[in-house]
Amino acid sequence: MEATPAWRKLPYRRLELYEPEGDLMTLQLGPQHPSTHGVLRIKLHLDGERIVKAVPFPGYLHRAVEKLCEQLTYVQIAPIVDKNDYVAPMTSEQAIILAIEKLLKVEVPRRARWLRSALAELQRVASHLLWLGTMTLDLGGALGGGGSVFVYTMRERELVLDLFEGLTGSRFHYNTHTVGGNRHDVPAGWAKDMHAALDLIEKRIPEYETLTQNNRLFVERMRGIGVLEPELALELGVTGPNLRASGVDHDLRRDAPFHAYDEVATNVITAKAGDCLARTQVRVAEMKESVRLARAFIDGLPEGPLVSGKPIKLPGQFKVNSGQVYAALESARGELGTFLVAGAGTSPYRLKIRPPSYHAISALPYLLPGHTVSDTVAILGSLDPIMGEVDR
Amino acid sequence: MAVNEDALAYHHPLYDLMLNVPGLAVGLAPVDRLLTWGLKNSLWVFPMATSCCGIEYMAASASRVDIDRMGTIPRASPRQADVMLVAGTITVKMAPRVKRLWDQMPEPKWCIAMGSCAISGDFYRNLYSVVPGIDTFLPVDVYVPGCPPNPEAVMHGLLRLQEKVEAARAGHPVNAEPPPELFGAISPSLPRLTDQNRPPELSEEQVQASLTVVPEGDPGEVPVDLTPPSIPGALPDGVSTELAPLLKDRFGVAEIPADAPPLVPAERHVELAATLKALGYRQLVFVAASHHPAKKDGEAEAFEVAYALRTVGAGSKVASWRVRVPATESVPTLTPTFAGADWQEREQFDLVGVRFSGHPDLRRVMLPENWEGHPLRRDYPADHAAAPWR
Amino acid sequence: MTLFAWLSSILVAVIVLTVTAFGLWWERKLAGRMQSRLGPTIVGPIGLFQPIADLLKLVQKEPIIPQRADRALFWLAPPLTTLFALLVAALVPFGPKLAPANIDVGVPLIIALGGLALIPVWMAGWASHNKYALLGAMRAVAQSVSYGVPLVLTALVPVILAGSMNLNSIVAWQHRHHWLVVWPVFLGLPAFILFILAMLAEANRIPFDIPEAESELVAGVSTEYTGMHFGFIYLAEYVHTLVGSAVASTLFLGGWDGPFGPSVLWMVLKTCLLFSVLYWLRWSLVRLRADQLMALAWKWLVPAGLALVLLAAVWTQTPWGR
Ligand code: SF4
């Protein structure tokens, strides 16, 4: 066995080993706090302003989705899981559909796969935009520079939402994927709108870079804060940009391709440092890459049917073989997977959603000790957790 | 009458003056109009943004809709807010906090229920952990329907609230907004605030006590069609073929099924994890437990826990296996090998009820500490009621 | 006090409060425009009455005192914050004759009064019996103590150059030699910038607003305050920034000195301009962390301030500086 890594020895659970200078103070951050990204409670044990131990308490948004899915038929599930990752509902939906298709061994037409990839990339752009806004909001406060960046990124996010609305009729919670294909085909002129929107976003990304990662104050707040070591990240199952910022070159779009990612090459963006700044840089760079990919997928959208075979209309039409499948895709936050245990009926026997955010916040007890209360919001924000997905 | 005394739910020196000095009240009618104008044009919002609807609320405060135009700014502290905008699903665990925050707000205060979750619990409303509508414990002034309502709808809701504020202060009888009609089966054990026969106030003890109430489930009855799957065959999807000999020779796996992870003896699985880790499966993907109730043919109640690991980098592969134990026994924890198993196993313990031996911190994670039962067990009713919230 | 002194102090108080009310609106408009939004538009013409509506609303809110709070201190602290902030305004000359209190130790008194503003903040934080408020108050104290030093040092530069602590004499001196930021530029400009930084920190504005960092501390010191109590704290912030801008323009930008027209106009104009610049900063920067803030004060601002004071002393001995 190799030597025990430092983080295994962290006294994050053994408060009694810590010798404070004065009394320890406990601070309950949340569940309703301006920067807990929804409803997360973190119990902080403070020595002055320094965190000695941090215990996160998720579960304030536990909506019992997995139980609900056991009650519903396969067709009914997709619109429900939309609401899990409410910042990127598109990929949330795709993850479940992928698993069902894998279970049923349904072949998805090439056009649908390309369209799905394009939507996933657009969704990634929208999600990272929102993240960048809320991240700076945490750093600069709602009444400050952070607020400005937030409004800018929301403005660009609206462009993407408009595209989705044009395609599916809904700003989010789309329910556009069906088993074996997509429900909504690209309307006329949509590709042109998309190019216009992406051009605008691409033009503005450098502006955000100026406001954030090229801004001295921002960098000072983020550099060296919340360093996530690659080995720890792997053991915890932290995925996505958080993992890549720690220097692990791993991206399911390239390494275990789904949709049409085996046909268009993806550049995987990594950073070495593993701190909050690196996570920011990775996400901003990923936005640019996603813009490129989205263009490529829409430009190369093949002709053909959008749904395989007969469109499935009624829930009862499903004939499900029993089996256990796991299907995963790379959402904006990392590996979003579904482990599906099928029974003989029309609904799943057990459905486990593997949310990247839950794994990300499980790193908090390791990341927070040693930092100050101010860093808490930076670290939490940089991990980009979505509580709907954490708690399900 | 300048001040509508009935509309005052609280005591304020200013109003006292206006009410108690005879003549002043009448003379000050324009003053009251001015005060009302002030109230209605400065609605500071405390966003109780728990989930998706909160994102649309954020969009409403961004540049396209910009609710700041009508003087609405968000305040982080409930003490300085006038409107509680509940945007998102309120769970049983969250509801006491929402109530508390509401109580911390100073009068005059209003409440907007944004989105179907806040209005009725949406499609989660019959589930054990969700409150079917915040009007079971908060007096809602305006309902903004939608899933999620558009940002424009939020603006509309605020404008509606302004009308309401004005009407109430002018002494017009303002009926409480009728709650929207609900479709389908919903039977909260607690009537809404708008109901006549609702008990006046719930005490803290009632709330606490109710959280622990668990109706008797009937574990004996298991739906017949829910046969736990176990299919013989070849290699499961995602497990690389070179692992088959390893599993068979070293870990005593008799057969590797075609469409399910192989079953590994419980006492060997920690060793298997360590072996796989050394082979390059360094990332923990998930831990998923499922409950298999006792069956008519005599098969005992059991838990199955599936673990999955992944290799990192190009050509990433998944290796997964299952461990099956009788319900009375526990599964050895993976925490010493994979730090992430800690939280994963906690979640499975909380939801499914499997015990993990050697786990450093086996506490509940999703549900309140004092919850009874494990909701993802097959015999746990999905609409299990956790009063008083439903 | 003469009748004139009374009148001018009332006039100054009115000017300051009107400009503050206008400033509240102006800031929201400015912020809105910077963020590609509109800001208040509905209440009154171009949203001009928004601060009035806010004030009327705040007056009517239920005053809540938390059960475990220290009642007396809790009640007293917010009005005091506004009062202390306003007191400083009384010392600022708005014209050659229009200074409510034209005293010879103006500069040290201003700084002393500015420092005094810390006490109600600490009172509020302590009395609230709230951890966020307490943390905010602790941060405020640490910050004010640290930034008081560079504030004094940079304020000394004009004092040394003008050879007087009387604000009116300093302005008169600037009237004679061009303004301090214009000449001597290598002395006036850095001193001005340092002063602004230190002043921002004293007034708890971004990037130095850690005492009320709402993303970490909910609302810092004011977390538990409702209604008009909060209103006072809110107002004090703006008055503080406004008066700070007034002091900075007096010390460095020539105060009431202008090429033509009434002196009050120039003073108000300069103050408002500086005020807007400060808000421009506020809406484009993120905040620093507490320890970084301290490091900035002690490692950079204090040495730089000391160097400037020395330089100013040397400069007065040269033929140009006399
Ligand atoms: S109403 Fe719909 S959008 Fe709103 S919180 Fe509920 S599920 Fe989410």
PDB file of N, CA and C in Angstrom, chain A residues 15 23-29 42-47 53, chain C residues 131:
ATOM      1  N   LEU A  15     -12.507  16.618  15.707  1.00  0.00           N
ATOM      2  CA  LEU A  15     -12.430  17.966  16.237  1.00  0.00           C
ATOM      3  C   LEU A  15     -11.686  17.965  17.560  1.00  0.00           C
ATOM      4  N   ASP A  23     -12.318  29.802  22.222  1.00  0.00           N
ATOM      5  CA  ASP A  23     -13.438  28.897  22.018  1.00  0.00           C
ATOM      6  C   ASP A  23     -13.703  28.746  20.535  1.00  0.00           C
ATOM      7  N   LEU A  24     -14.209  27.612  20.168  1.00  0.00           N
ATOM      8  CA  LEU A  24     -14.640  27.432  18.789  1.00  0.00           C
ATOM      9  C   LEU A  24     -16.051  27.980  18.651  1.00  0.00           C
ATOM     10  N   MET A  25     -16.323  28.531  17.485  1.00  0.00           N
ATOM     11  CA  MET A  25     -17.666  29.044  17.260  1.00  0.00           C
ATOM     12  C   MET A  25     -18.264  28.213  16.134  1.00  0.00           C
ATOM     13  N   THR A  26     -19.524  27.857  16.262  1.00  0.00           N
ATOM     14  CA  THR A  26     -20.146  27.159  15.144  1.00  0.00           C
ATOM     15  C   THR A  26     -21.037  28.133  14.397  1.00  0.00           C
ATOM     16  N   LEU A  27     -20.949  28.050  13.108  1.00  0.00           N
ATOM     17  CA  LEU A  27     -21.754  28.932  12.274  1.00  0.00           C
ATOM     18  C   LEU A  27     -22.527  28.049  11.315  1.00  0.00           C
ATOM     19  N   GLN A  28     -23.836  28.218  11.320  1.00  0.00           N
ATOM     20  CA  GLN A  28     -24.657  27.436  10.398  1.00  0.00           C
ATOM     21  C   GLN A  28     -24.843  28.248   9.137  1.00  0.00           C
ATOM     22  N   LEU A  29     -24.217  27.820   8.091  1.00  0.00           N
ATOM     23  CA  LEU A  29     -24.348  28.534   6.822  1.00  0.00           C
ATOM     24  C   LEU A  29     -25.493  27.863   6.070  1.00  0.00           C
ATOM     25  N   ILE A  42     -24.286  24.153   5.700  1.00  0.00           N
ATOM     26  CA  ILE A  42     -22.938  23.746   6.086  1.00  0.00           C
ATOM     27  C   ILE A  42     -22.721  24.203   7.512  1.00  0.00           C
ATOM     28  N   LYS A  43     -22.343  23.250   8.332  1.00  0.00           N
ATOM     29  CA  LYS A  43     -22.048  23.621   9.708  1.00  0.00           C
ATOM     30  C   LYS A  43     -20.555  23.855   9.791  1.00  0.00           C
ATOM     31  N   LEU A  44     -20.186  25.073  10.112  1.00  0.00           N
ATOM     32  CA  LEU A  44     -18.771  25.425  10.157  1.00  0.00           C
ATOM     33  C   LEU A  44     -18.336  25.563  11.608  1.00  0.00           C
ATOM     34  N   HIS A  45     -17.221  24.917  11.936  1.00  0.00           N
ATOM     35  CA  HIS A  45     -16.630  25.144  13.250  1.00  0.00           C
ATOM     36  C   HIS A  45     -15.491  26.119  13.038  1.00  0.00           C
ATOM     37  N   LEU A  46     -15.602  27.267  13.672  1.00  0.00           N
ATOM     38  CA  LEU A  46     -14.655  28.338  13.378  1.00  0.00           C
ATOM     39  C   LEU A  46     -13.751  28.596  14.573  1.00  0.00           C
ATOM     40  N   ASP A  47     -12.490  28.830  14.243  1.00  0.00           N
ATOM     41  CA  ASP A  47     -11.557  29.349  15.225  1.00  0.00           C
ATOM     42  C   ASP A  47     -11.259  30.758  14.751  1.00  0.00           C
ATOM     43  N   LYS A  53     -13.456  22.742  10.916  1.00  0.00           N
ATOM     44  CA  LYS A  53     -14.164  21.552  10.458  1.00  0.00           C
ATOM     45  C   LYS A  53     -15.434  22.014   9.767  1.00  0.00           C
TER      46      LYS A  53
ATOM     47  N   LYS C 131     -24.692  35.849  14.936  1.00  0.00           N
ATOM     48  CA  LYS C 131     -23.293  35.556  14.621  1.00  0.00           C
ATOM     49  C   LYS C 131     -22.826  36.292  13.389  1.00  0.00           C
TER      50      LYS C 131
END
